[in-house]
Amino acid sequence: MKQVDNSKLLWGMVIDLDKCIGCGACSVSCQAENNSPFKDDESDKLRSMTWLKIYRLHNHKEFPEYREAYLPRPCMHCDHHTPCVSVCPATATTKDEEGGIVSQIYTRCIGCRYCVAACPYHARYFNWFDQHFPAGTEEYLNPDVSVRMRGVVEKCHFCHHRWMLAKQEAAYKGEDTSKVTYTPACAEACPTGAIYFGNLKDPESDVAKLSKDPRAFRLLEKLGTQPKVYYLTSRDWVKEWSDNNMTDAPAAGGH
Amino acid sequence: MKPSRRRFLQFSMGAAGAFLFTPINWKLMDDVAIWTQNWSWVPVPEDGARAYTTTTCRICNGGCGIKVRLIDGKRAVKIEGNPESPINRGGLCAWGAAGLQYLYMDENRVPGPMKRDRVTGVRTRLTWEAALELAAAELKKAGGEGTAIVNGRKRSTMNGLIRQFAADLGAAHYCEPCDGGDVQKAASELLLGRPGRYGFDLERAQVILSFNAALLEGWASPVRMMRAFGTWMSGTEESRARLFQVDPRASLTASKADTWLPAKPGTETIVALAMANVMIAGNMVAPEAAGAPGFDQFKSLAEAYSPSKAAELTGVEADQIREAAEAFAKAERAVALSGQGHGNTPEPLSLAWAVLALNGLKGNFNKEGGVYLTPEPPGLDLGAGVENGSLLELAKGVAQGKEKLSALLLFESNPLFNGPDPAAMAELMDKTPLVISFSPFWDESTKKADLILPDLTYLERWDDVDTPLGMPYQAVSVTKPIFAPRHKGAPTGDVLAKLTKALGKTPPFAKYEDALKARVAKLQATGHGLAASEEPAAPMDLLGSGPGKGWGSAEEAFEEVAATGLWYNPSGQGDQVTLSFEKTLEVKPLEPKGDAQHYPYPLVVFDTARVASGFYANPPFVTKIIEDDFLLKKDIFINIHPETAHALHLKEGSKVVLESETGQGWVGVHLTQGARPGVIYLPAGLGHTTFDPTLKDKGLSGAAMVEAVEDPHNGQPLTFLGRAKLRKA
């Protein structure tokens, strides 16, 4: 078998928090693309499944200096010692050799939820119940993404299926499949152009350049998990939220 | 072999070891996992050929181009933004991305024409023939003098058809709810002697002064505003555009703005006049404004509001006012704009006028990065002579017995929920013997209607959107059916033609599609225009890209415009005008209605990025991402300052009753420093009593809590500011 050269492809994302307005278009687009279910009441946020969750941050100041900002959080696709992959007893979650996407194979998942506990970013969601699609809504389900069953964990997969489709298309046209690029649903929808996606190993790509921007940071960098999702901000108080220990301000602050 | 302690232990150890080493356990566990997952009711979406069709989103009047992904041409599975539309350039808002839920949530859709018995509340399904016959007979019986029409589709070519229907019917009352666009027209008439629309060249502006417009929460043409913000925030911190937001709370826009000017609710006009004061005092006024008739009158009005005086009245620091005014005046390209929330409801006319006057002082008309006085593109001129009246006035007249209605027709209009004054609307509907709704959804008003002639959703019908609010160029976006209707609805345009015929008149068009073709023919006749058929010019260059060459024939034009979803004319030309300050308005802070003794707190109802405020109610995907300090279970949260809470012995998460002159209900309390002390803030758009369980009976309706203030200058109901009190149970 041909060895995949994994030194050339590393999918990554850069989210410009100066541009992000927390409108939710990314999160809703993600739900629509990935056949996410919804319940009658989604206000219990520990049970609400949003692969791309938007956190509200604030600057701890008083009226009228108070400001809010938003931080969209997909799966970080940790590149190093990926915590969820390390603990999965069923090999249901793996980090792809090519591209480095942390994937989730629903039918292999045994529902032990070790990964949910291990993930430092709360990016994983467990299906406690059967997903329910009210009358008519089964019609809009996307055939490119499996509907999840009760008892398995699910998470953001960087719209992996879009990459597969792009590769298929390239193969069909006789093009080099290793050179394809694609855009996940969230980056595609973002109305302010805050989400960039691409190959971190391609020095010409937006993400490669922006990940080295002086404004760039990653969440909980001290853990050494090397997330492939970078954030940009020029507001210090936004950056301070990226590591719980960088400030002694309370960690609570909306969702 | 005798059992012994030793043997027992050996056996136990062996068993434990074997258990660990045999693969059987793992195999069984795996099988159990697979078995528990393979339930027959987990849907497997049917696969097929993927294809995209291009159309226009119609959830609001923003006119965004969309692409709908279809499977085998019969199932729509995803909505994406159309990168070829210059309006949204591939971007989407949350509501637009959830658009398929309007199409496919069966329980929210009226399945076909039906009538309802008022006494028993029993609904009966009708065939379209029977329904139209019944409607025609009832309308004949009601007669024109007893008929009122509420038109919620004013930003579409449907507007002309509904107006024409009102004329053919001889309807005595015709109401189009007032929105931000109407206020613009009135402001433009006052200052420029031209009752026309205008738009803002936001993409090229370096300084933006925004008064109350929820720019980033979905104002006017939401995705265009968000895109413009993305443009402002590009580049280095020094090269970025500067946004100044006048806002009563630390809204999303205020938070993301470079400077938030926290004006006391209702005092925004004074902030604008204080900025005019700074410009005049600092000799920063364009010569055409300084020489305009009535300038002295305006000058003396502005002189009454020095920054320090304004600071006292508005709560905005004098330095902030000076800084904003100077930044605006000195920038090469700067624009000032006003709005109210999403723009579906009007801002005070005095505010729109004062802000337009700021643009006048800057000499900002038809200028790069300024205000373009772009007229509406040519329309069909139907229903001439139909006068627009006030629905609230009519409701009051009926309540007092001065007027009598025999029929009320609702076109994409839900007055029972959106108001103004939902209680008055409920009384109006009760006292009107025949209410006909043309809504495709089970909204509150449609639930109460006696006859429903349901339309189709925007993905199943022809429709169009006239130039969105704030757009500096002309644009008509076209919506087309992506496939056969899902339910037995019928396009209202076609239904009106049939009803007109049944009433013995000749409809202007046999079906809506013909009206749209005629409209596009008018656009083609201008000789200009482009279709969204290729990547549009960069946002910065769009207005300079020329008006386009148009098409050789109307058929050609329609074919391309329908296929691409947009006709537009980015000529960068606007009406030539002369500024006049002769009609100077008297300006006072807006006083909410209600007894200040009983209801000590001003109540601000605000539009947010997570709740829709127009005719289309929130879809489940968007309600799902509402934060839990905003909506928890069934409780909506008011925002108040910790000091206010302390005075009332309330904590974060306390449950209280919010009471106003017009309504009351349970709310949760969310403490935030983004709230001005002594003011209560209530998010708008929740509190529906119909729709699916994700939305039904959640929260409290803002519209029901505020008694509308009559705008002193144009009489329109202002519904964002009221009075209220909080009590513990």
mmCIF file of C-alpha atoms in Angstrom, chain B residues 64-307:
data_model
loop_
_atom_site.group_PDB
_atom_site.id
_atom_site.type_symbol
_atom_site.label_atom_id
_atom_site.label_comp_id
_atom_site.label_asym_id
_atom_site.label_seq_id
_atom_site.Cartn_x
_atom_site.Cartn_y
_atom_site.Cartn_z
ATOM 1 C CA CYS B 64 -29.896 37.749 -0.079
ATOM 2 C CA GLY B 65 -29.094 35.400 -2.938
ATOM 3 C CA ILE B 66 -29.188 31.734 -1.931
ATOM 4 C CA LYS B 67 -28.408 28.381 -3.464
ATOM 5 C CA VAL B 68 -30.535 25.423 -2.451
ATOM 6 C CA ARG B 69 -28.959 21.984 -2.619
ATOM 7 C CA LEU B 70 -31.382 19.444 -4.026
ATOM 8 C CA ILE B 71 -31.209 15.666 -4.064
ATOM 9 C CA ASP B 72 -32.613 14.259 -7.313
ATOM 10 C CA GLY B 73 -34.430 17.544 -7.752
ATOM 11 C CA LYS B 74 -37.081 16.593 -5.227
ATOM 12 C CA ARG B 75 -35.584 17.040 -1.772
ATOM 13 C CA ALA B 76 -34.010 20.270 -0.559
ATOM 14 C CA VAL B 77 -31.287 19.461 1.966
ATOM 15 C CA LYS B 78 -29.310 22.657 2.495
ATOM 16 C CA ILE B 79 -29.374 26.382 1.882
ATOM 17 C CA GLU B 80 -26.120 28.153 1.124
ATOM 18 C CA GLY B 81 -25.347 31.753 0.270
ATOM 19 C CA ASN B 82 -24.895 32.666 -3.382
ATOM 20 C CA PRO B 83 -21.353 34.065 -3.861
ATOM 21 C CA GLU B 84 -22.517 35.740 -7.070
ATOM 22 C CA SER B 85 -24.992 37.981 -5.304
ATOM 23 C CA PRO B 86 -23.401 41.373 -4.557
ATOM 24 C CA ILE B 87 -25.755 41.733 -1.597
ATOM 25 C CA ASN B 88 -24.605 38.825 0.573
ATOM 26 C CA ARG B 89 -21.601 37.510 -1.398
ATOM 27 C CA GLY B 90 -22.074 33.931 -0.294
ATOM 28 C CA GLY B 91 -22.788 34.785 3.335
ATOM 29 C CA LEU B 92 -25.882 33.761 5.226
ATOM 30 C CA CYS B 93 -27.497 34.698 8.490
ATOM 31 C CA ALA B 94 -28.697 32.124 11.017
ATOM 32 C CA TRP B 95 -32.312 32.415 9.896
ATOM 33 C CA GLY B 96 -31.427 32.046 6.239
ATOM 34 C CA ALA B 97 -29.363 28.944 6.988
ATOM 35 C CA ALA B 98 -32.355 27.404 8.794
ATOM 36 C CA GLY B 99 -34.723 28.300 5.925
ATOM 37 C CA LEU B 100 -35.631 24.713 5.096
ATOM 38 C CA GLN B 101 -37.362 24.423 8.453
ATOM 39 C CA TYR B 102 -39.984 26.881 7.208
ATOM 40 C CA LEU B 103 -40.604 24.581 4.269
ATOM 41 C CA TYR B 104 -40.499 21.216 6.029
ATOM 42 C CA MET B 105 -41.866 21.738 9.559
ATOM 43 C CA ASP B 106 -45.285 20.338 8.690
ATOM 44 C CA GLU B 107 -46.887 21.275 11.978
ATOM 45 C CA ASN B 108 -46.259 24.973 11.297
ATOM 46 C CA ARG B 109 -47.733 24.887 7.799
ATOM 47 C CA VAL B 110 -51.363 25.368 6.873
ATOM 48 C CA PRO B 111 -51.947 22.255 4.757
ATOM 49 C CA GLY B 112 -54.630 23.730 2.502
ATOM 50 C CA PRO B 113 -57.591 26.096 2.366
ATOM 51 C CA MET B 114 -59.910 25.790 5.324
ATOM 52 C CA LYS B 115 -62.664 27.560 7.189
ATOM 53 C CA ARG B 116 -63.201 27.818 10.888
ATOM 54 C CA ASP B 117 -66.405 27.985 12.838
ATOM 55 C CA ARG B 118 -66.068 30.823 15.344
ATOM 56 C CA VAL B 119 -68.400 29.298 17.907
ATOM 57 C CA THR B 120 -67.054 25.764 18.025
ATOM 58 C CA GLY B 121 -63.572 26.548 16.741
ATOM 59 C CA VAL B 122 -63.837 23.553 14.410
ATOM 60 C CA ARG B 123 -61.877 23.824 11.183
ATOM 61 C CA THR B 124 -63.038 22.237 7.927
ATOM 62 C CA ARG B 125 -60.794 21.588 4.964
ATOM 63 C CA LEU B 126 -62.043 23.022 1.684
ATOM 64 C CA THR B 127 -61.122 22.513 -1.930
ATOM 65 C CA TRP B 128 -59.641 25.569 -3.604
ATOM 66 C CA GLU B 129 -62.769 25.948 -5.737
ATOM 67 C CA ALA B 130 -65.040 25.908 -2.708
ATOM 68 C CA ALA B 131 -62.713 28.201 -0.738
ATOM 69 C CA LEU B 132 -62.534 30.807 -3.509
ATOM 70 C CA GLU B 133 -66.281 30.657 -4.026
ATOM 71 C CA LEU B 134 -66.848 31.162 -0.319
ATOM 72 C CA ALA B 135 -64.323 34.000 -0.137
ATOM 73 C CA ALA B 136 -65.842 35.787 -3.137
ATOM 74 C CA ALA B 137 -69.370 35.440 -1.772
ATOM 75 C CA GLU B 138 -68.327 36.691 1.671
ATOM 76 C CA LEU B 139 -66.362 39.629 0.247
ATOM 77 C CA LYS B 140 -69.331 40.631 -1.892
ATOM 78 C CA LYS B 141 -71.539 40.480 1.171
ATOM 79 C CA ALA B 142 -69.050 42.482 3.260
ATOM 80 C CA GLY B 143 -68.789 45.203 0.623
ATOM 81 C CA GLY B 144 -65.808 47.454 0.131
ATOM 82 C CA GLU B 145 -66.765 49.997 2.776
ATOM 83 C CA GLY B 146 -66.538 47.377 5.504
ATOM 84 C CA THR B 147 -63.314 45.791 4.331
ATOM 85 C CA ALA B 148 -59.802 46.334 5.625
ATOM 86 C CA ILE B 149 -56.605 45.001 4.101
ATOM 87 C CA VAL B 150 -53.340 44.606 5.969
ATOM 88 C CA ASN B 151 -50.447 44.238 3.578
ATOM 89 C CA GLY B 152 -47.262 42.760 5.005
ATOM 90 C CA ARG B 153 -45.705 42.310 1.563
ATOM 91 C CA LYS B 154 -44.960 45.896 0.727
ATOM 92 C CA ARG B 155 -41.370 45.260 -0.393
ATOM 93 C CA SER B 156 -42.419 42.984 -3.233
ATOM 94 C CA THR B 157 -44.199 43.356 -6.574
ATOM 95 C CA MET B 158 -47.024 41.694 -4.651
ATOM 96 C CA ASN B 159 -47.505 45.118 -3.104
ATOM 97 C CA GLY B 160 -48.954 46.445 -6.370
ATOM 98 C CA LEU B 161 -51.201 43.431 -6.778
ATOM 99 C CA ILE B 162 -52.566 43.708 -3.241
ATOM 100 C CA ARG B 163 -53.105 47.456 -3.691
ATOM 101 C CA GLN B 164 -54.893 46.809 -6.972
ATOM 102 C CA PHE B 165 -57.050 44.200 -5.257
ATOM 103 C CA ALA B 166 -57.901 46.760 -2.572
ATOM 104 C CA ALA B 167 -58.869 49.209 -5.326
ATOM 105 C CA ASP B 168 -60.961 46.611 -7.170
ATOM 106 C CA LEU B 169 -62.655 45.663 -3.932
ATOM 107 C CA GLY B 170 -63.188 49.298 -3.047
ATOM 108 C CA ALA B 171 -61.716 48.494 0.361
ATOM 109 C CA ALA B 172 -62.210 51.420 2.694
ATOM 110 C CA HIS B 173 -59.159 50.612 4.771
ATOM 111 C CA TYR B 174 -55.747 49.708 3.506
ATOM 112 C CA CYS B 175 -52.808 49.449 5.900
ATOM 113 C CA GLU B 176 -49.134 48.784 5.359
ATOM 114 C CA PRO B 177 -47.311 48.530 8.674
ATOM 115 C CA CYS B 178 -44.784 51.335 8.964
ATOM 116 C CA ASP B 179 -41.100 50.355 8.920
ATOM 117 C CA GLY B 180 -37.683 51.977 8.744
ATOM 118 C CA GLY B 181 -38.069 52.623 5.015
ATOM 119 C CA ASP B 182 -41.168 54.778 5.545
ATOM 120 C CA VAL B 183 -39.406 56.896 8.120
ATOM 121 C CA GLN B 184 -36.528 57.414 5.659
ATOM 122 C CA LYS B 185 -38.954 58.663 3.034
ATOM 123 C CA ALA B 186 -40.536 61.095 5.463
ATOM 124 C CA ALA B 187 -37.121 62.347 6.603
ATOM 125 C CA SER B 188 -36.012 62.768 3.009
ATOM 126 C CA GLU B 189 -39.148 64.751 2.237
ATOM 127 C CA LEU B 190 -38.510 67.096 5.161
ATOM 128 C CA LEU B 191 -34.871 67.757 4.425
ATOM 129 C CA LEU B 192 -34.576 67.255 0.675
ATOM 130 C CA GLY B 193 -38.111 67.904 -0.508
ATOM 131 C CA ARG B 194 -38.078 64.409 -1.997
ATOM 132 C CA PRO B 195 -40.126 61.631 -0.383
ATOM 133 C CA GLY B 196 -37.766 58.927 -1.585
ATOM 134 C CA ARG B 197 -35.531 56.192 -0.345
ATOM 135 C CA TYR B 198 -31.794 56.465 0.195
ATOM 136 C CA GLY B 199 -28.957 54.076 0.887
ATOM 137 C CA PHE B 200 -25.555 54.036 2.541
ATOM 138 C CA ASP B 201 -22.207 53.288 0.950
ATOM 139 C CA LEU B 202 -21.082 51.429 4.053
ATOM 140 C CA GLU B 203 -18.423 49.339 2.359
ATOM 141 C CA ARG B 204 -16.319 52.391 1.536
ATOM 142 C CA ALA B 205 -16.977 54.464 4.655
ATOM 143 C CA GLN B 206 -14.109 55.040 7.087
ATOM 144 C CA VAL B 207 -16.284 56.344 9.894
ATOM 145 C CA ILE B 208 -19.797 55.072 10.573
ATOM 146 C CA LEU B 209 -22.162 56.738 13.016
ATOM 147 C CA SER B 210 -25.058 54.420 13.767
ATOM 148 C CA PHE B 211 -28.017 55.590 15.809
ATOM 149 C CA ASN B 212 -29.908 52.646 17.327
ATOM 150 C CA ALA B 213 -29.740 50.476 14.211
ATOM 151 C CA ALA B 214 -29.028 46.873 15.189
ATOM 152 C CA LEU B 215 -26.420 46.723 12.429
ATOM 153 C CA LEU B 216 -24.954 43.388 13.488
ATOM 154 C CA GLU B 217 -28.116 41.798 14.880
ATOM 155 C CA GLY B 218 -29.875 41.843 11.527
ATOM 156 C CA TRP B 219 -30.779 45.377 10.463
ATOM 157 C CA ALA B 220 -32.245 46.106 7.032
ATOM 158 C CA SER B 221 -30.279 43.733 4.798
ATOM 159 C CA PRO B 222 -28.573 41.717 7.545
ATOM 160 C CA VAL B 223 -25.866 39.853 5.672
ATOM 161 C CA ARG B 224 -24.838 42.952 3.750
ATOM 162 C CA MET B 225 -24.364 44.793 7.060
ATOM 163 C CA MET B 226 -22.372 41.912 8.521
ATOM 164 C CA ARG B 227 -20.234 41.695 5.376
ATOM 165 C CA ALA B 228 -19.600 45.437 5.596
ATOM 166 C CA PHE B 229 -18.522 44.972 9.212
ATOM 167 C CA GLY B 230 -16.100 42.259 8.071
ATOM 168 C CA THR B 231 -14.691 44.792 5.603
ATOM 169 C CA TRP B 232 -14.357 47.449 8.303
ATOM 170 C CA MET B 233 -12.483 45.012 10.536
ATOM 171 C CA SER B 234 -10.042 43.936 7.851
ATOM 172 C CA GLY B 235 -6.499 45.242 7.766
ATOM 173 C CA THR B 236 -4.461 46.621 10.611
ATOM 174 C CA GLU B 237 -6.012 48.259 13.636
ATOM 175 C CA GLU B 238 -5.003 51.677 12.328
ATOM 176 C CA SER B 239 -6.444 51.184 8.848
ATOM 177 C CA ARG B 240 -9.782 49.814 10.025
ATOM 178 C CA ALA B 241 -12.992 51.779 9.717
ATOM 179 C CA ARG B 242 -14.370 53.216 12.953
ATOM 180 C CA LEU B 243 -17.885 52.434 14.094
ATOM 181 C CA PHE B 244 -19.646 54.654 16.624
ATOM 182 C CA GLN B 245 -22.848 53.148 17.959
ATOM 183 C CA VAL B 246 -25.499 55.130 19.815
ATOM 184 C CA ASP B 247 -27.463 52.484 21.668
ATOM 185 C CA PRO B 248 -29.452 52.241 24.932
ATOM 186 C CA ARG B 249 -27.617 49.037 25.916
ATOM 187 C CA ALA B 250 -24.340 47.250 25.274
ATOM 188 C CA SER B 251 -25.908 45.470 22.342
ATOM 189 C CA LEU B 252 -23.894 43.269 20.056
ATOM 190 C CA THR B 253 -23.340 46.206 17.714
ATOM 191 C CA ALA B 254 -22.406 48.507 20.607
ATOM 192 C CA SER B 255 -19.994 45.873 21.945
ATOM 193 C CA LYS B 256 -18.298 45.385 18.616
ATOM 194 C CA ALA B 257 -18.225 49.111 17.844
ATOM 195 C CA ASP B 258 -15.073 51.124 18.463
ATOM 196 C CA THR B 259 -17.076 53.501 20.602
ATOM 197 C CA TRP B 260 -20.382 52.923 22.319
ATOM 198 C CA LEU B 261 -22.356 56.065 23.106
ATOM 199 C CA PRO B 262 -24.770 54.835 25.778
ATOM 200 C CA ALA B 263 -27.714 57.177 25.293
ATOM 201 C CA LYS B 264 -30.673 57.049 27.628
ATOM 202 C CA PRO B 265 -33.505 55.379 25.719
ATOM 203 C CA GLY B 266 -35.431 57.930 23.678
ATOM 204 C CA THR B 267 -32.735 60.622 23.651
ATOM 205 C CA GLU B 268 -30.858 59.558 20.509
ATOM 206 C CA THR B 269 -32.076 62.552 18.488
ATOM 207 C CA ILE B 270 -30.458 64.872 20.989
ATOM 208 C CA VAL B 271 -27.141 63.068 20.574
ATOM 209 C CA ALA B 272 -27.421 63.629 16.816
ATOM 210 C CA LEU B 273 -28.196 67.319 17.288
ATOM 211 C CA ALA B 274 -25.285 67.703 19.705
ATOM 212 C CA MET B 275 -23.025 66.267 17.027
ATOM 213 C CA ALA B 276 -24.468 68.800 14.579
ATOM 214 C CA ASN B 277 -23.693 71.427 17.204
ATOM 215 C CA VAL B 278 -20.032 70.340 17.308
ATOM 216 C CA MET B 279 -19.811 70.406 13.529
ATOM 217 C CA ILE B 280 -21.369 73.850 13.254
ATOM 218 C CA ALA B 281 -19.358 75.331 16.118
ATOM 219 C CA GLY B 282 -16.143 73.902 14.681
ATOM 220 C CA ASN B 283 -16.823 75.176 11.170
ATOM 221 C CA MET B 284 -16.925 71.663 9.868
ATOM 222 C CA VAL B 285 -20.015 72.162 7.742
ATOM 223 C CA ALA B 286 -20.042 71.692 3.962
ATOM 224 C CA PRO B 287 -20.649 74.974 2.111
ATOM 225 C CA GLU B 288 -23.813 73.693 0.398
ATOM 226 C CA ALA B 289 -25.294 72.993 3.832
ATOM 227 C CA ALA B 290 -24.194 76.298 5.378
ATOM 228 C CA GLY B 291 -25.811 78.117 2.491
ATOM 229 C CA ALA B 292 -28.984 76.033 2.468
ATOM 230 C CA PRO B 293 -32.298 77.743 3.127
ATOM 231 C CA GLY B 294 -33.293 77.621 6.784
ATOM 232 C CA PHE B 295 -29.763 76.806 7.930
ATOM 233 C CA ASP B 296 -29.939 79.459 10.643
ATOM 234 C CA GLN B 297 -33.080 77.841 11.972
ATOM 235 C CA PHE B 298 -31.316 74.491 12.169
ATOM 236 C CA LYS B 299 -28.266 76.161 13.640
ATOM 237 C CA SER B 300 -30.267 77.658 16.473
ATOM 238 C CA LEU B 301 -31.875 74.266 17.143
ATOM 239 C CA ALA B 302 -28.463 72.596 17.302
ATOM 240 C CA GLU B 303 -27.067 75.412 19.438
ATOM 241 C CA ALA B 304 -29.536 74.485 22.128
ATOM 242 C CA TYR B 305 -27.711 71.168 22.501
ATOM 243 C CA SER B 306 -24.088 71.789 23.329
ATOM 244 C CA PRO B 307 -22.220 68.550 24.091
#
